[in-house]
Short mmCIF file of C-alpha atoms in Angstrom, two decimals:
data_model
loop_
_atom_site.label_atom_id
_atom_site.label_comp_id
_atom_site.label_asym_id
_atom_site.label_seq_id
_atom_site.Cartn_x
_atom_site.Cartn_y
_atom_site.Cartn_z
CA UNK A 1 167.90 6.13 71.30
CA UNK A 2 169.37 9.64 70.69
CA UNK A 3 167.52 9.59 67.43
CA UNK A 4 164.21 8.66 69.05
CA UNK A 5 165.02 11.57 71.12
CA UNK A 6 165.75 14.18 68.35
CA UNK A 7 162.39 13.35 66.84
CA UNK A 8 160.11 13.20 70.13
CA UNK A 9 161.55 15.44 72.48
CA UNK A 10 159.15 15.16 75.26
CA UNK A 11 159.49 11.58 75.70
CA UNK A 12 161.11 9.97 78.75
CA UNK A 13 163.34 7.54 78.40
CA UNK A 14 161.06 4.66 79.41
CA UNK A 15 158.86 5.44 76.58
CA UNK A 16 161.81 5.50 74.21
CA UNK A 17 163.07 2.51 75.77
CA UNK A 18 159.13 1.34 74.69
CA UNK A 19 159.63 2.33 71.00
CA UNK A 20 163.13 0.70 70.83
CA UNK A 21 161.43 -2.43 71.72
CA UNK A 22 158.81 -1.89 69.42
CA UNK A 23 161.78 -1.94 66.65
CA UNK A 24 162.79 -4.82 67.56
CA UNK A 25 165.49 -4.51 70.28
CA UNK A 26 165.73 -6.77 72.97
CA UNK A 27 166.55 -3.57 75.81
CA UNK A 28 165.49 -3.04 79.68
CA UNK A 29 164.31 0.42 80.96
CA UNK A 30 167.20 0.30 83.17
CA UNK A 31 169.98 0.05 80.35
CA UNK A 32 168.21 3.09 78.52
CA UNK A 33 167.83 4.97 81.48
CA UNK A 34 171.51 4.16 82.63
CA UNK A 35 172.54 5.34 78.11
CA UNK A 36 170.08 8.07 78.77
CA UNK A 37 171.95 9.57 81.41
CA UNK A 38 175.77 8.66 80.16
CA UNK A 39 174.59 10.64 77.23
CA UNK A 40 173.73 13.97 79.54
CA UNK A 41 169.68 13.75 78.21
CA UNK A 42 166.94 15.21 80.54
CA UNK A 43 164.96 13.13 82.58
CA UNK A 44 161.27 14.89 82.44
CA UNK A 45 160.07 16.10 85.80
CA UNK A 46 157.21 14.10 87.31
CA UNK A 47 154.01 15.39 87.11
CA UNK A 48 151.99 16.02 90.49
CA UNK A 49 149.70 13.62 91.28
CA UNK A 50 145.83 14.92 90.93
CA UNK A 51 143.69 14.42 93.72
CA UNK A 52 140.01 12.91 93.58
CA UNK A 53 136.80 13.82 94.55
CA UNK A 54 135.62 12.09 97.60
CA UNK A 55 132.41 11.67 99.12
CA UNK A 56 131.93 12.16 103.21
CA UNK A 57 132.33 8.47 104.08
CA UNK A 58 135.77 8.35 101.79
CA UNK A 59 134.39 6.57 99.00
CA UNK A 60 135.87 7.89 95.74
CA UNK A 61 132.58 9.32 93.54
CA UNK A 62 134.32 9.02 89.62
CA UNK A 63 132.41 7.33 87.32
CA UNK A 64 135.35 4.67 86.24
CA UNK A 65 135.78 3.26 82.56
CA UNK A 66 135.68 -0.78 82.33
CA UNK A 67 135.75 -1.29 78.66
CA UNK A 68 136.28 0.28 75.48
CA UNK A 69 133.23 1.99 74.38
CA UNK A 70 131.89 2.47 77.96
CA UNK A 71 132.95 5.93 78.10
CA UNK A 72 134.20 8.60 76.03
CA UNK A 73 134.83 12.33 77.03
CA UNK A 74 135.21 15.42 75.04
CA UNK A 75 136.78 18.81 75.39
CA UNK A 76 137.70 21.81 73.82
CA UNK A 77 141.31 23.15 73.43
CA UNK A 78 142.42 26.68 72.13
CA UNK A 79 144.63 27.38 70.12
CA UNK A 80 146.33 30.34 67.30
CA UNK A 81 147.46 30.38 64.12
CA UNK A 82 150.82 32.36 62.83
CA UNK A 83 148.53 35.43 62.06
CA UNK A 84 146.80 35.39 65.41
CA UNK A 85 143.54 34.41 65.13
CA UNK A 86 142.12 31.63 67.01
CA UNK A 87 141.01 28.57 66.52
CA UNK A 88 139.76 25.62 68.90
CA UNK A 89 139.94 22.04 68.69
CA UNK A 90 137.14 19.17 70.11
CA UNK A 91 139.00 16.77 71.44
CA UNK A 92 137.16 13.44 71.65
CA UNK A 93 138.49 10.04 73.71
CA UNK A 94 137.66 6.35 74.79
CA UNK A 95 138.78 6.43 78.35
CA UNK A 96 139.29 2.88 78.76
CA UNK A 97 141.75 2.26 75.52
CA UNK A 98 142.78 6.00 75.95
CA UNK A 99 142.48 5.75 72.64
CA UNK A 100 141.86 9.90 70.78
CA UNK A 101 138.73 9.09 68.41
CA UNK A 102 138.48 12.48 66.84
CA UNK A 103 140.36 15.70 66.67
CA UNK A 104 138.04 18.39 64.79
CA UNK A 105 139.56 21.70 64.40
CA UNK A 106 137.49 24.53 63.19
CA UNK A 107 137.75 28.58 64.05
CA UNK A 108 134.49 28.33 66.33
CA UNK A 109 132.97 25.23 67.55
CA UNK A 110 129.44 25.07 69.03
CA UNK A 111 126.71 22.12 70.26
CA UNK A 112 126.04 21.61 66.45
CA UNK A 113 129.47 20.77 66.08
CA UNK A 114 130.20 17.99 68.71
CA UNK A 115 126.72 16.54 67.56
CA UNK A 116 128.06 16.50 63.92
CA UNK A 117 131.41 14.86 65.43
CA UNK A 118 129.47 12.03 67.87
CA UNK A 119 127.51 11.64 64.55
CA UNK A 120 130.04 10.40 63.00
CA UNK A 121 131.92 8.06 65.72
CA UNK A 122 128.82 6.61 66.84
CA UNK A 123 128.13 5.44 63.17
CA UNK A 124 131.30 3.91 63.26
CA UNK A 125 131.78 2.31 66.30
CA UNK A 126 128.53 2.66 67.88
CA UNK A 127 126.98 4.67 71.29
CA UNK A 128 129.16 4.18 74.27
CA UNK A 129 126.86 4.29 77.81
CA UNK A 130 127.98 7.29 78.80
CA UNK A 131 129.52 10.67 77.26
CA UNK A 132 130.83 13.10 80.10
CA UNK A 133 132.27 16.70 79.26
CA UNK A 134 133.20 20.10 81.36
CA UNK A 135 130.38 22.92 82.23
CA UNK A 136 131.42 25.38 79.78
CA UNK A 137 128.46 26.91 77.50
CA UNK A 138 128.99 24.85 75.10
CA UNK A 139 128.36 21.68 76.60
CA UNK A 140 125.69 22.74 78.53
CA UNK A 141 123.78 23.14 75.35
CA UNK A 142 120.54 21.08 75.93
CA UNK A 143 120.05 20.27 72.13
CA UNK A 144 123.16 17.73 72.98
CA UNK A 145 121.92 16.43 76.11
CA UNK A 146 118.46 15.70 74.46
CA UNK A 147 120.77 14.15 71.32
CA UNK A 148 122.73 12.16 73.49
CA UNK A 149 119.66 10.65 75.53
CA UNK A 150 117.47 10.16 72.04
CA UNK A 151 120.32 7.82 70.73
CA UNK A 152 120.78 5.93 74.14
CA UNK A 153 123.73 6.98 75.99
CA UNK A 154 123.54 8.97 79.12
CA UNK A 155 125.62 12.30 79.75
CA UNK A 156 128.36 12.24 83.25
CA UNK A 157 128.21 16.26 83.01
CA UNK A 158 130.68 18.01 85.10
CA UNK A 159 128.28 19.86 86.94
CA UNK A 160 129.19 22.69 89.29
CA UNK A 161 129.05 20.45 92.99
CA UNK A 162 128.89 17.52 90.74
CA UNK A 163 131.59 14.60 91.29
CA UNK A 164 131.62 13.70 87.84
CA UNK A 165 135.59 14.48 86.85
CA UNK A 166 137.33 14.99 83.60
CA UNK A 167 140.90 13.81 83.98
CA UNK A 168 141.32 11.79 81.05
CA UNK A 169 140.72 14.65 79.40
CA UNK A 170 142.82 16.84 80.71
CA UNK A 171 145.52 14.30 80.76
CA UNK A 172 145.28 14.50 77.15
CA UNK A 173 145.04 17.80 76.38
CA UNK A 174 148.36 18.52 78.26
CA UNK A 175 150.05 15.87 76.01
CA UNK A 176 148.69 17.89 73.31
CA UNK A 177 149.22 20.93 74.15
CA UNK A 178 153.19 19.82 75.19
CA UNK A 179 153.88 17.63 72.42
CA UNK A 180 152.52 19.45 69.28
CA UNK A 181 151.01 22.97 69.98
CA UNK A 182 153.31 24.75 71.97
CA UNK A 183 155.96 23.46 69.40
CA UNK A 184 154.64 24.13 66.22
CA UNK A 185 153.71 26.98 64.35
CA UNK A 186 150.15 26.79 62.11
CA UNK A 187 150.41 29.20 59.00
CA UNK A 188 147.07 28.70 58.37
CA UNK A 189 143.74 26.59 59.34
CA UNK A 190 144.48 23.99 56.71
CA UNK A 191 148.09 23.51 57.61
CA UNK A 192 146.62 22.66 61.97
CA UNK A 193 143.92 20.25 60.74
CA UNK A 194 146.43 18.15 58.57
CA UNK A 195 149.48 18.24 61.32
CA UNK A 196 146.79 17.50 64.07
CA UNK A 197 145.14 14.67 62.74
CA UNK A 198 148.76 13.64 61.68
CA UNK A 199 149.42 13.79 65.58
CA UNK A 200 145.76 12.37 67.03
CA UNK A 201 147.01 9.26 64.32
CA UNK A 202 150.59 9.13 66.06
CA UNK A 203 149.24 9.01 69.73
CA UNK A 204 146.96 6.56 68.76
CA UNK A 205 149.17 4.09 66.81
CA UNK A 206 152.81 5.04 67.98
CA UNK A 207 152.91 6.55 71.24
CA UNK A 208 153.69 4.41 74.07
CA UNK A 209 150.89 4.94 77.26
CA UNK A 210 151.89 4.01 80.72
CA UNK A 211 148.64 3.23 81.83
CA UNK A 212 148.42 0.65 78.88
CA UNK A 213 151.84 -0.92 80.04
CA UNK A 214 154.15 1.43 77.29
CA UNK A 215 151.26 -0.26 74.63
CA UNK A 216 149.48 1.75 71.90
CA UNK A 217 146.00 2.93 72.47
CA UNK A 218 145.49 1.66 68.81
CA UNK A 219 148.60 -0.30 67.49
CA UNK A 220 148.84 -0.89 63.87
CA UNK A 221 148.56 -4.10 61.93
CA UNK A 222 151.98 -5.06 60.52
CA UNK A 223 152.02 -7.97 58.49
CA UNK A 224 155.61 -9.85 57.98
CA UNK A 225 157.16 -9.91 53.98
CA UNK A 226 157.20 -13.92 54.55
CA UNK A 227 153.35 -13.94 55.63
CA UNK A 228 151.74 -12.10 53.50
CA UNK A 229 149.21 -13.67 50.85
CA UNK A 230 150.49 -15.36 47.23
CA UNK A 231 148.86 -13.68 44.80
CA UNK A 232 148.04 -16.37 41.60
#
């Protein structure tokens, strides 16, 4: 447990208690919490709860993710390297797995870029039905909205009086910003692509999710000694 700890600071203890069980050891949440504390470790503070955006008559107006590939969101995060110039990254989810498809991390990033980066993901996994994003300028660009509609998905832009939200990924980018960018230093461009797609490949395979029940968005395979294939 303390060794989990050391290596992912800003885990709680019931997602430690989550990777201890993913070892292999048969532990409650309550007995880690109950070690946790005997051993003087910091409970994170919750996070306030977000509110939603309601219509007049109370109904709630977000457009809700009911299976993988329904819809994905994007957004933009910024960042420095060690010399201090920026850099931003395009942060691209499934908000029903909560899975992180893509991290693309460039110096400047424009509509040609998220079209390159959907490019790529929809060859591989297909068009989900819809693709929302923020207002900024760069998502406003209407060479992506006339993309997106020409390949048959439909944009959920969050549109200024618009109820469309973006909390998945802003839930995200906190993680992101918490767990690996405000605790590493980037010497260079090279150096932030290779430890961020080292990270977008941890949160996807390793990190336990509490909305997933302290699952993987995208557990690995692991395939026991005694099952694998004789070769003859």
């Amino acid at each position: 447990m303390i060794e989990l700890t050391r290596q992912y600071g800003r885990y709680g203890y019931r997602r430690i208690a989550a990777l201890l069980r993913e070892a292999g050891w048969s532990v409650s949440d309550g007995r880690v919490e109950r070690l946790w504390r005997r051993e003087g470790l910091k409970v994170p503070m919750k996070q306030p709860k977000k509110g939603r955006l309601w219509l007049n008559d109370g109904s709630c107006v977000r457009l809700r993710p009911e299976y993988r590939n329904h819809v994905w969101s994007y957004d933009f995060v910024h960042c420095r390297t060690d010399d201090g110039k920026a850099f931003r990254t395009l942060n691209i989810l499934d908000e029903h797995s909560r899975e992180c498809l893509a991290i693309r991390v460039k110096r400047k990033l424009n509509s040609v870029d998220v079209i390159d980066a959907l490019t790529d993901l929809f060859i591989l996994r297909g068009a989900p039905r819809f693709i929302r994003s923020d207002n900024g300028p760069e998502f406003i660009a209407q060479a992506v909205r006339d993309w997106i509609t020409a390949v048959g998905a439909q944009t959920a832009y969050i549109e200024p009086g618009s109820p469309w939200e973006n909390g998945y990924c802003e839930s995200f980018n906190g993680r992101f910003r918490d767990e690996l960018l405000n605790g590493e230093i980037f010497y260079s461009l090279r150096e932030a692509q290779i430890l961020i797609e080292q990270w977008r490949r941890h949160y996807n395979t390793k990190r336990p999710r509490s909305a997933l029940g302290y699952r993987s968005p995208a557990p690995e395979t692991i395939i026991p000694m005694d099952h694998r294939p004789i070769m003859h």
